Coordinates of C-alpha atoms and ligand atoms in Angstrom, one line a residue:
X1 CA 0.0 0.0 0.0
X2 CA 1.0 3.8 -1.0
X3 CA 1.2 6.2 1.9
X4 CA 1.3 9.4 0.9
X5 CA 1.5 12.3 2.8
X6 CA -0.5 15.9 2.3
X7 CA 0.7 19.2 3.7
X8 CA -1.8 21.2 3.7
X9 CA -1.8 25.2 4.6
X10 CA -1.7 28.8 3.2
X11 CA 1.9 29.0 2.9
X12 CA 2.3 32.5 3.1
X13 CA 5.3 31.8 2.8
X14 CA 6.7 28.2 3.1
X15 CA 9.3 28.0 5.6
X16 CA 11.2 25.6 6.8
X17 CA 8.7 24.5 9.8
X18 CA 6.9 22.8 7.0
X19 CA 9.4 21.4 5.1
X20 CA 10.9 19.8 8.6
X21 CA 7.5 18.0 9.4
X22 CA 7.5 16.9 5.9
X23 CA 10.5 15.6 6.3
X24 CA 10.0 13.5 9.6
X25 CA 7.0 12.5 8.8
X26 CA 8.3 10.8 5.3
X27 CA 10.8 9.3 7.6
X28 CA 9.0 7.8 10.7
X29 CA 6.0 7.2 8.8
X30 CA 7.8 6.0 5.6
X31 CA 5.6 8.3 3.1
X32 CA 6.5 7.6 -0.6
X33 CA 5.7 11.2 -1.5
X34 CA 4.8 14.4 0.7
X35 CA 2.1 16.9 -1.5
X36 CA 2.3 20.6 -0.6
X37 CA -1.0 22.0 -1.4
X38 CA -1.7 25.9 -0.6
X39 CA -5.1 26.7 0.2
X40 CA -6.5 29.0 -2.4
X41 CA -8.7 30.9 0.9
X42 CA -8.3 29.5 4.0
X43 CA -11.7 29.2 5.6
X44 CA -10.2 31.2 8.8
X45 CA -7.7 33.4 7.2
X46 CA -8.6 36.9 5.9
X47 CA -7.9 36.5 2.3
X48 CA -6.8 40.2 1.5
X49 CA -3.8 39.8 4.3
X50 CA -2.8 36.5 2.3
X51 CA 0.1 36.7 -1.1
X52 CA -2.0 35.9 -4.4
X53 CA -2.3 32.0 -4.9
X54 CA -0.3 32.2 -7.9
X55 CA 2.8 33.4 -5.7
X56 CA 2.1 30.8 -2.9
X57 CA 2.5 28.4 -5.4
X58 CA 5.5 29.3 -6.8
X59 CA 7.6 29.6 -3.7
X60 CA 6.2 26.6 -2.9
X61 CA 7.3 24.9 -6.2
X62 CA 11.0 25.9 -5.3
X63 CA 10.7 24.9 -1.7
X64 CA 10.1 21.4 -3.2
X65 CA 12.1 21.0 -6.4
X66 CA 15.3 19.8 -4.9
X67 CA 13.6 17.0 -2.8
X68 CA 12.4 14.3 -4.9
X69 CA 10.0 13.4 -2.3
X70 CA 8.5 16.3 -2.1
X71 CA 5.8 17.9 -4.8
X72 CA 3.9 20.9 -5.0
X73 CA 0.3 20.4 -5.7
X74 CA -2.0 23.1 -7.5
X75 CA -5.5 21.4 -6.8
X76 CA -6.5 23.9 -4.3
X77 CA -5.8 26.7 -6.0
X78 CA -7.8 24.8 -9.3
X79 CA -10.5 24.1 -7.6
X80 CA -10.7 28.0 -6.6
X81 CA -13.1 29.3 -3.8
X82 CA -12.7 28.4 -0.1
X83 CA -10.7 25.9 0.3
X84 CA -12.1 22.6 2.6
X85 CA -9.5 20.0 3.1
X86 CA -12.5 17.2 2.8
X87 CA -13.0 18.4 -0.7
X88 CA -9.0 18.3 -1.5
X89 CA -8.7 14.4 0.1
X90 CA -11.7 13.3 -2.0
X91 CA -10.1 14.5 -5.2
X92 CA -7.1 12.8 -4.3
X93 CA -8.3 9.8 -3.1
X94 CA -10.3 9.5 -6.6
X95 CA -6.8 10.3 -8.4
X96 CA -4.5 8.1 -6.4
X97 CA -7.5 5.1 -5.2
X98 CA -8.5 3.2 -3.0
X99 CA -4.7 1.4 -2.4
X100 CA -3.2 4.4 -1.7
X101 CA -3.5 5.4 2.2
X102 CA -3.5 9.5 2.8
X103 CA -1.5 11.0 5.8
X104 CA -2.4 14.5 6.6
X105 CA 0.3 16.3 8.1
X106 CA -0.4 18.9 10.6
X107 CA 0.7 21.2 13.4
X108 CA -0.4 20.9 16.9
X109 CA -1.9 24.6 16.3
X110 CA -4.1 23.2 13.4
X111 CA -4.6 19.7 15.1
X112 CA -6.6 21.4 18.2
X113 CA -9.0 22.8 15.5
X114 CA -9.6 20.4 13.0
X115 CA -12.8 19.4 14.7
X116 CA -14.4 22.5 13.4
X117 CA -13.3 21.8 9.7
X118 CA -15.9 21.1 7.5
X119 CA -17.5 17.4 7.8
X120 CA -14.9 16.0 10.2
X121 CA -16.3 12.6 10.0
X122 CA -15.8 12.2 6.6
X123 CA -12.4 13.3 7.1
X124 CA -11.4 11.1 9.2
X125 CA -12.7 8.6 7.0
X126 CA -10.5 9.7 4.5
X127 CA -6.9 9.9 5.8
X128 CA -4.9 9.5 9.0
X129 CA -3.6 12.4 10.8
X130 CA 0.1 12.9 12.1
X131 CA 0.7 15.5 14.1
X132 CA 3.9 17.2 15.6
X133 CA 4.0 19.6 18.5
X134 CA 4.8 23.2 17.7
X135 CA 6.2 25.7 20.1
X136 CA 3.7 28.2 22.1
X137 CA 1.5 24.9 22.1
X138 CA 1.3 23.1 25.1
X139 CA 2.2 19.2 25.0
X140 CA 0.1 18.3 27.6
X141 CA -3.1 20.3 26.4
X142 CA -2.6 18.5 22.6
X143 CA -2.2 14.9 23.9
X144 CA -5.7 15.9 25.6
X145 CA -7.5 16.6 22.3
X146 CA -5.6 14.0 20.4
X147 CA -7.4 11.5 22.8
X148 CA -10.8 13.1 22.9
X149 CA -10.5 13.0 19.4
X150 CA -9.1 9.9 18.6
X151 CA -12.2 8.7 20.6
X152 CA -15.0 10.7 19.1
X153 CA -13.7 9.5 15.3
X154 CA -13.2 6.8 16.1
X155 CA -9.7 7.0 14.3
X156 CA -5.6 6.7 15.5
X157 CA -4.0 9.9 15.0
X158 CA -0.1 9.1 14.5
X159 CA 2.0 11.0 17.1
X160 CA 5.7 12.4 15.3
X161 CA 7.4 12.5 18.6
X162 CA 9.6 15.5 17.5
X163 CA 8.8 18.9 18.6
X164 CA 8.4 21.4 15.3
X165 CA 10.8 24.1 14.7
X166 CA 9.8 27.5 16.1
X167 CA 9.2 29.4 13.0
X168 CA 5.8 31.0 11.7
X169 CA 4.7 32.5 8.1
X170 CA 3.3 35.6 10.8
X171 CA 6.5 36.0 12.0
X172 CA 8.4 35.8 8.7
X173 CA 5.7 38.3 7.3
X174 CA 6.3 40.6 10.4
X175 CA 10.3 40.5 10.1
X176 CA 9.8 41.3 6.2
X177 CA 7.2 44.1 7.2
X178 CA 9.9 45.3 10.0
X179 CA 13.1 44.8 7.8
X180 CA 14.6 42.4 10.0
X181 CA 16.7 39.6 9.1
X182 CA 15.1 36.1 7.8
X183 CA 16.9 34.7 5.7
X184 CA 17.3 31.1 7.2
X185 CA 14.0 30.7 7.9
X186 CA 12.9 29.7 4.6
X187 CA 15.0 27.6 2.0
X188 CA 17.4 29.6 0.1
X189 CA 15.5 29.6 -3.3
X190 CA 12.3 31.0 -1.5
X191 CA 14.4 33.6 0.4
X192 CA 16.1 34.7 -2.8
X193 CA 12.6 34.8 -4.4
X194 CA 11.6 36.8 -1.8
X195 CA 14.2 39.3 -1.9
X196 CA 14.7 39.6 -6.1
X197 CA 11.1 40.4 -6.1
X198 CA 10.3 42.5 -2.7
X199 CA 7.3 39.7 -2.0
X200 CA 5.7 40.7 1.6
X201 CA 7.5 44.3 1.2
X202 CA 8.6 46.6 4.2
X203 CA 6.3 48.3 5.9
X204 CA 7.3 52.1 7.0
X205 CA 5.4 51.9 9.2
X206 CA 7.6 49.7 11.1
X207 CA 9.7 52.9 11.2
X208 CA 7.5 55.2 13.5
X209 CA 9.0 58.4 12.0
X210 CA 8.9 57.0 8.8
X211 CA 5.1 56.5 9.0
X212 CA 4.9 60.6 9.9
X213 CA 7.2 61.6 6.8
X214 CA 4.7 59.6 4.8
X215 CA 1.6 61.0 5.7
X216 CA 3.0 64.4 5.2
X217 CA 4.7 63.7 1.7
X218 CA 1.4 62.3 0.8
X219 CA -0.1 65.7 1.5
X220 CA 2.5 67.8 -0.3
X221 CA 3.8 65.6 -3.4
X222 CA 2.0 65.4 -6.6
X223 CA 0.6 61.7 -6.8
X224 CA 2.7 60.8 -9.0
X225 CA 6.1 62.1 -7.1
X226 CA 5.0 60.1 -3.8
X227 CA 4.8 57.5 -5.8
X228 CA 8.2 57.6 -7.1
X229 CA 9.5 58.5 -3.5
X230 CA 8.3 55.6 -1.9
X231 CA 9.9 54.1 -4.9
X232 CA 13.4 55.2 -4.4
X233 CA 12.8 54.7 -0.4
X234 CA 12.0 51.1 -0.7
X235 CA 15.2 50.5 -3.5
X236 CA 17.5 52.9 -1.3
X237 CA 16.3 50.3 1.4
X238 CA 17.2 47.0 -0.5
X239 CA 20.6 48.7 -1.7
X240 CA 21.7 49.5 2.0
X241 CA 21.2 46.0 2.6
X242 CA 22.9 44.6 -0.2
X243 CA 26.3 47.0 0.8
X244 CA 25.5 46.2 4.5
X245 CA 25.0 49.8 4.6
X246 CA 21.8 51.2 7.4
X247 CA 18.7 50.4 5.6
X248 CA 16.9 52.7 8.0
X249 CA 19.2 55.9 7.1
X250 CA 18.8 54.8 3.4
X251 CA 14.8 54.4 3.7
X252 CA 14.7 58.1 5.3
X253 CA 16.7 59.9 3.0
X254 CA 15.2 58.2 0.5
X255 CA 11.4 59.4 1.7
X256 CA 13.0 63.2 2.2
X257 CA 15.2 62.9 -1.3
X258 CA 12.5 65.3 -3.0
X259 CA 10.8 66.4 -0.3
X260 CA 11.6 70.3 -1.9
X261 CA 10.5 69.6 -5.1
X262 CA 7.0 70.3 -5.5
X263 CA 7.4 73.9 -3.7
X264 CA 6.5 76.3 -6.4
X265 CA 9.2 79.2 -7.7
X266 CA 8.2 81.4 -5.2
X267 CA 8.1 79.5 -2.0
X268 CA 11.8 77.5 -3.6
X269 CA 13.4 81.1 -3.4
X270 CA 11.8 82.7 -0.7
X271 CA 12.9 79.5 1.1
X272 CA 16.5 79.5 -0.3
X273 CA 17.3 82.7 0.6
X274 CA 15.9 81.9 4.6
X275 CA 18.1 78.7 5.1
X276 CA 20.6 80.3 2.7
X277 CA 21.2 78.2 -0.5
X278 CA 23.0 79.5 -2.8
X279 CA 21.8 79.9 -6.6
X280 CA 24.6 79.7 -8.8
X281 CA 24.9 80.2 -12.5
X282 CA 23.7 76.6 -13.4
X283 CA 21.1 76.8 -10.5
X284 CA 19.6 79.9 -11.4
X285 CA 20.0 79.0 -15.7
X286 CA 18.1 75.1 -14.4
X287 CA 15.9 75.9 -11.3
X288 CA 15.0 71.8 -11.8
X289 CA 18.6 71.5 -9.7
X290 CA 17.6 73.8 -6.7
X291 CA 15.3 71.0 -4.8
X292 CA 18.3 68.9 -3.7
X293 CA 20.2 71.8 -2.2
X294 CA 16.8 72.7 -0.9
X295 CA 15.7 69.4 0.0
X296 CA 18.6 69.4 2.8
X297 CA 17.6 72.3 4.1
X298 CA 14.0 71.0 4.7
X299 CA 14.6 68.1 5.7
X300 CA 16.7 69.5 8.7
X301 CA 14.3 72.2 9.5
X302 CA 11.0 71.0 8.9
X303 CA 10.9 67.4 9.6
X304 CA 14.0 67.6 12.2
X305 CA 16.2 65.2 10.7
X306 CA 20.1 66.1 12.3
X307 CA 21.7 63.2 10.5
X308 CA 25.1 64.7 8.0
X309 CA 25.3 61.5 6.2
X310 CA 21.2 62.0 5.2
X311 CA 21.5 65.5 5.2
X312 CA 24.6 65.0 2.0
X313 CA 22.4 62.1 0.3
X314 CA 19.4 64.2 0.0
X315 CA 21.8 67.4 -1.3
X316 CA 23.8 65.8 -3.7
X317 CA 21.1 63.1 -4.9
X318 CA 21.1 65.5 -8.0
X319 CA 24.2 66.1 -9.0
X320 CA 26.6 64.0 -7.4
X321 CA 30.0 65.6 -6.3
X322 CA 33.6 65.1 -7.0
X323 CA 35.0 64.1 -3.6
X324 CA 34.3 60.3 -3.6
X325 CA 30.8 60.0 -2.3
X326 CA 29.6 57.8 0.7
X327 CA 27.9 54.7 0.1
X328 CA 24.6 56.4 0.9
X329 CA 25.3 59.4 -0.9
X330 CA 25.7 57.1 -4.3
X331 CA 22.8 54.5 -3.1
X332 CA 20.5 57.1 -3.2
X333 CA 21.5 58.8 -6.0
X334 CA 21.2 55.5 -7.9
X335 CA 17.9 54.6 -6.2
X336 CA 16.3 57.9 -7.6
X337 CA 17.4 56.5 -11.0
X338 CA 16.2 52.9 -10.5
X339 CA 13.5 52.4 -8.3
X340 CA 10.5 50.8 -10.5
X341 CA 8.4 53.6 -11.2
X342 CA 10.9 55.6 -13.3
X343 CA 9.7 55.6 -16.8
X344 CA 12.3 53.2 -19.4
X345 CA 14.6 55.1 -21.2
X346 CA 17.6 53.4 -22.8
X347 CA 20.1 52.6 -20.6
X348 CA 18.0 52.1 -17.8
X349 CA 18.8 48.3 -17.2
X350 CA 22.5 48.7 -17.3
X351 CA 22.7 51.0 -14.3
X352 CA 20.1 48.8 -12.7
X353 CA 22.8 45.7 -13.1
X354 CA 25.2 47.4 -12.4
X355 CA 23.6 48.9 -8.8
X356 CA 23.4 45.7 -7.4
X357 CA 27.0 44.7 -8.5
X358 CA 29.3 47.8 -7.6
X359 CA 28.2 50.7 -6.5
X360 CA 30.6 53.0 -7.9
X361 CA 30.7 51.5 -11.8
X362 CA 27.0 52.4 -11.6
X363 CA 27.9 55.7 -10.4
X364 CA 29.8 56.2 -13.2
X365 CA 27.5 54.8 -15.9
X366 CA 24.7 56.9 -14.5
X367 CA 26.6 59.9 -14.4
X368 CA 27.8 59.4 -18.0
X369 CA 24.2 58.6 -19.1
X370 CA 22.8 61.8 -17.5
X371 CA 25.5 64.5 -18.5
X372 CA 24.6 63.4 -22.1
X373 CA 21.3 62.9 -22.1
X374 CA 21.3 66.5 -20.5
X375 CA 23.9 67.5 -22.7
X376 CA 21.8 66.6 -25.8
X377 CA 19.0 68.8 -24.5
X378 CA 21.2 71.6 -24.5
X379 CA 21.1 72.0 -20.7
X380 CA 24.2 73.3 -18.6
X381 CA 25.9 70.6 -16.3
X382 CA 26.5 71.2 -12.7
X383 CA 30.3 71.4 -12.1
X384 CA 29.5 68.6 -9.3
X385 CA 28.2 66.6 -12.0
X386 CA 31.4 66.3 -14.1
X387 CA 33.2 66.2 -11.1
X388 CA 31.4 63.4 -10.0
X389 CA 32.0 61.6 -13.8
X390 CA 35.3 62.5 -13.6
X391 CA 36.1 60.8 -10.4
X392 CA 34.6 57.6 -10.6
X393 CA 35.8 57.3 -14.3
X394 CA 39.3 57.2 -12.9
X395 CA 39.0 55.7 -9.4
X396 CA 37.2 52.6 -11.6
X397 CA 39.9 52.6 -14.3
X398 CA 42.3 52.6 -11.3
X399 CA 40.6 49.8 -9.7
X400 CA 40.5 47.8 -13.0
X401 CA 44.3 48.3 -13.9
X402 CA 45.5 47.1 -9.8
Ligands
LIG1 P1 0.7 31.5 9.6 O1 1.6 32.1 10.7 O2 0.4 32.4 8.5 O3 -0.5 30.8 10.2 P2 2.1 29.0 9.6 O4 3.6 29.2 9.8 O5 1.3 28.6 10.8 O6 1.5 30.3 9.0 P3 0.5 27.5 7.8 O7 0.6 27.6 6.4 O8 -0.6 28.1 8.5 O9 1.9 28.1 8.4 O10 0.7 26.0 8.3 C1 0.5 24.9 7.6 C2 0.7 23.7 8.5 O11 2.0 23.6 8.9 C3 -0.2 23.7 9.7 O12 -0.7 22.4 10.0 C4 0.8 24.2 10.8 O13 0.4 23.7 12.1 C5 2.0 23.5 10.4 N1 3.2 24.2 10.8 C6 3.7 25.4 10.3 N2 4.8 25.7 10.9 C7 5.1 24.8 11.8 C8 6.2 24.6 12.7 N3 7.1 25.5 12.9 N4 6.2 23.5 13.5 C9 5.1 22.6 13.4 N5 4.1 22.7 12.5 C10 4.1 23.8 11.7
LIG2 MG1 -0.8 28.8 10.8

């Protein structure tokens, strides 16, 4: 006879609390195959909190492909609707017959509540349950229930006498949502899925101030430029964390980086000349430049923010300068270019790659892309600009011939 065993949940996302059940299960109850099926809607989930099937599904496919006893399973998510495992174990037992005996695999947080699933009797009829304790549950309080309900069904329930690992898709959701670490909580394929693709994204308001700058910038940009700033404040983020640089100081100057730009002329001077910016010839010939100087400013005085190393970011985020910028300064002048709102141009996808690879080759392709796309349109460059270009041409051509 086939034993078979189903793991059933939302995997939102699959970690690696699942895939270790799966695994002691297959091994103590000699299981010939272990199904991962997602629930398309859990019946006691809300489903607007939960990923989109489609991406459940696909971290669960990579969670699995290494393991040939493992296989993800779309029939949920086929069958559409609210998912009922009853429904899911009498498709299966139709596919895989009558000589093939179903294990459901479960948790000791879904094994006290399985008695109000849908038509538990016929459950029960269906498969056998295993069952592993999972921490925050109480040993004592599950061998209770498995008894009372071993009794009432009328059915064994198999006993994995290995306690689960203490990891939660809530928990991995709230670390993604808080930008803390957690990465080896999930196998690596569904982490790097994860990451390449900012699934479960960060949440600013994780970042108490954050949350304020928000609601304000909301208020004062254009719909279309608070767009783009959280934007460049989520990429400026993910850069900080790929050069193990502060993803907080990286998230707040990139919220602040335009936070000048949608003053109008008058205001922009008026407010220049009170925190003293100075309008030089290319300034005062390309007023376009003046909200990064300005943005400094105002980000010092009106939202409070004493930080240099934001304070430079934010002023520079323009043009650049010629003194070897700090890692911030360049992420967020890169993450102004790159973040996924900006509009294609040609050119685009290089600095992109090269953002994520070195810092400071980007820096120069981005600088050399801008000075003569600008150039083209017959508009003055910023002596920080070619400053900027001509540094990082030379510090990279250094680097190349050492
Ligand atoms: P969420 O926090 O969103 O509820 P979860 O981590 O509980 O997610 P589910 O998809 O709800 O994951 O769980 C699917 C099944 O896996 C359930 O039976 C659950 O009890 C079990 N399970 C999940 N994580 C563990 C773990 N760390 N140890 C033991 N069982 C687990
Ligand atoms: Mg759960």
């Amino acid at each position: 006879m086939n034993k078979i065993g189903i793991m059933g949940g939302s995997f939102d996302p699959i970690h690696i609390g699942h895939m270790n059940i799966a695994e002691e299960a297959a091994a103590r109850l000699g299981l010939d195959e272990v199904l991962f099926i997602p629930a398309n809607k859990s019946y006691n989930k809300d489903p607007n909190e939960n990923m989109s099937s489609d991406k459940r599904l696909y971290l669960t496919e990579l969670a699995v492909e290494d393991d040939p006893l493992f296989k993800a399973s779309d029939i949920e998510i086929k069958r559409g609707g609210t998912t009922y495992t009853v429904d899911t174990l009498e498709e299966l037992k139709g596919l895989y017959g009558d000589d093939t005996e179903l294990v459901f695999l479960l948790g000791a947080d879904s094994m006290l509540a399985v008695d109000k699933w849908r038509e538990p009797e016929k459950l029960f009829k269906l498969c056998r349950f295993a069952v592993v304790s999972r921490p925050g549950c109480s040993d004592g309080e599950l061998e209770k229930e498995i008894k009372r309900i071993e009794k009432k069904y009328n059915s064994e329930i198999y006993r994995m006498n290995t306690p689960g690992l203490d990891v939660s898709s809530t928990d991995i959701r709230n670390r993604i949502a808080g930008g803390e670490g957690f990465r080896y909580m999930l196998p690596a394929k569904v982490w790097k899925a994860i990451t390449d693709n900012d699934l479960y994204g960060f949440k600013p308001e994780f970042y108490p101030e954050a949350a304020i700058y928000v609601k304000r910038l909301e208020k004062e940009l254009k719909p279309s430029r608070f767009r783009h700033t959280l934007g460049v404040a989520a990429e400026a983020r993910k850069l900080a964390r790929t050069y193990s640089e502060d993803p907080y100081k990286a998230y707040i100057a990139g919220l602040l980086h335009d936070c000048a730009k949608n003053f109008d002329r008058e205001k922009t001077y008026a407010l220049c000349e009170k925190y003293g910016v100075e309008l030089d010839e290319v300034l005062k010939a390309q007023p376009d430049l003046i909200h990064s100087f300005l943005g400094a400013e105002a980000a010092k005085e009106e939202y409070g923010i004493t930080d240099e190393e934001i304070l430079r970011a934010i002023k520079y985020h323009t043009t650049g300068h010629g003194e070897g910028m700090s890692p911030l300064e360049m992420i967020i002048y890169l993450a102004d270019i790159i973040e996924p709102n900006r509009a294609y141009f040609k050119g685009l996808d290089k600095i992109r790659k090269l953002a994520y690879y070195d810092l400071k080759s980007a820096m120069e392709e981005a600088l050399e892309q801008t000075i003569s796309f600008n150039s083209e349109k017959g508009r003055l460059i910023h002596p920080l600009s070619s400053q900027a270009y001509s540094y990082f041409k030379e510090n990279n051509r250094r680097k190349r011939i050492e």
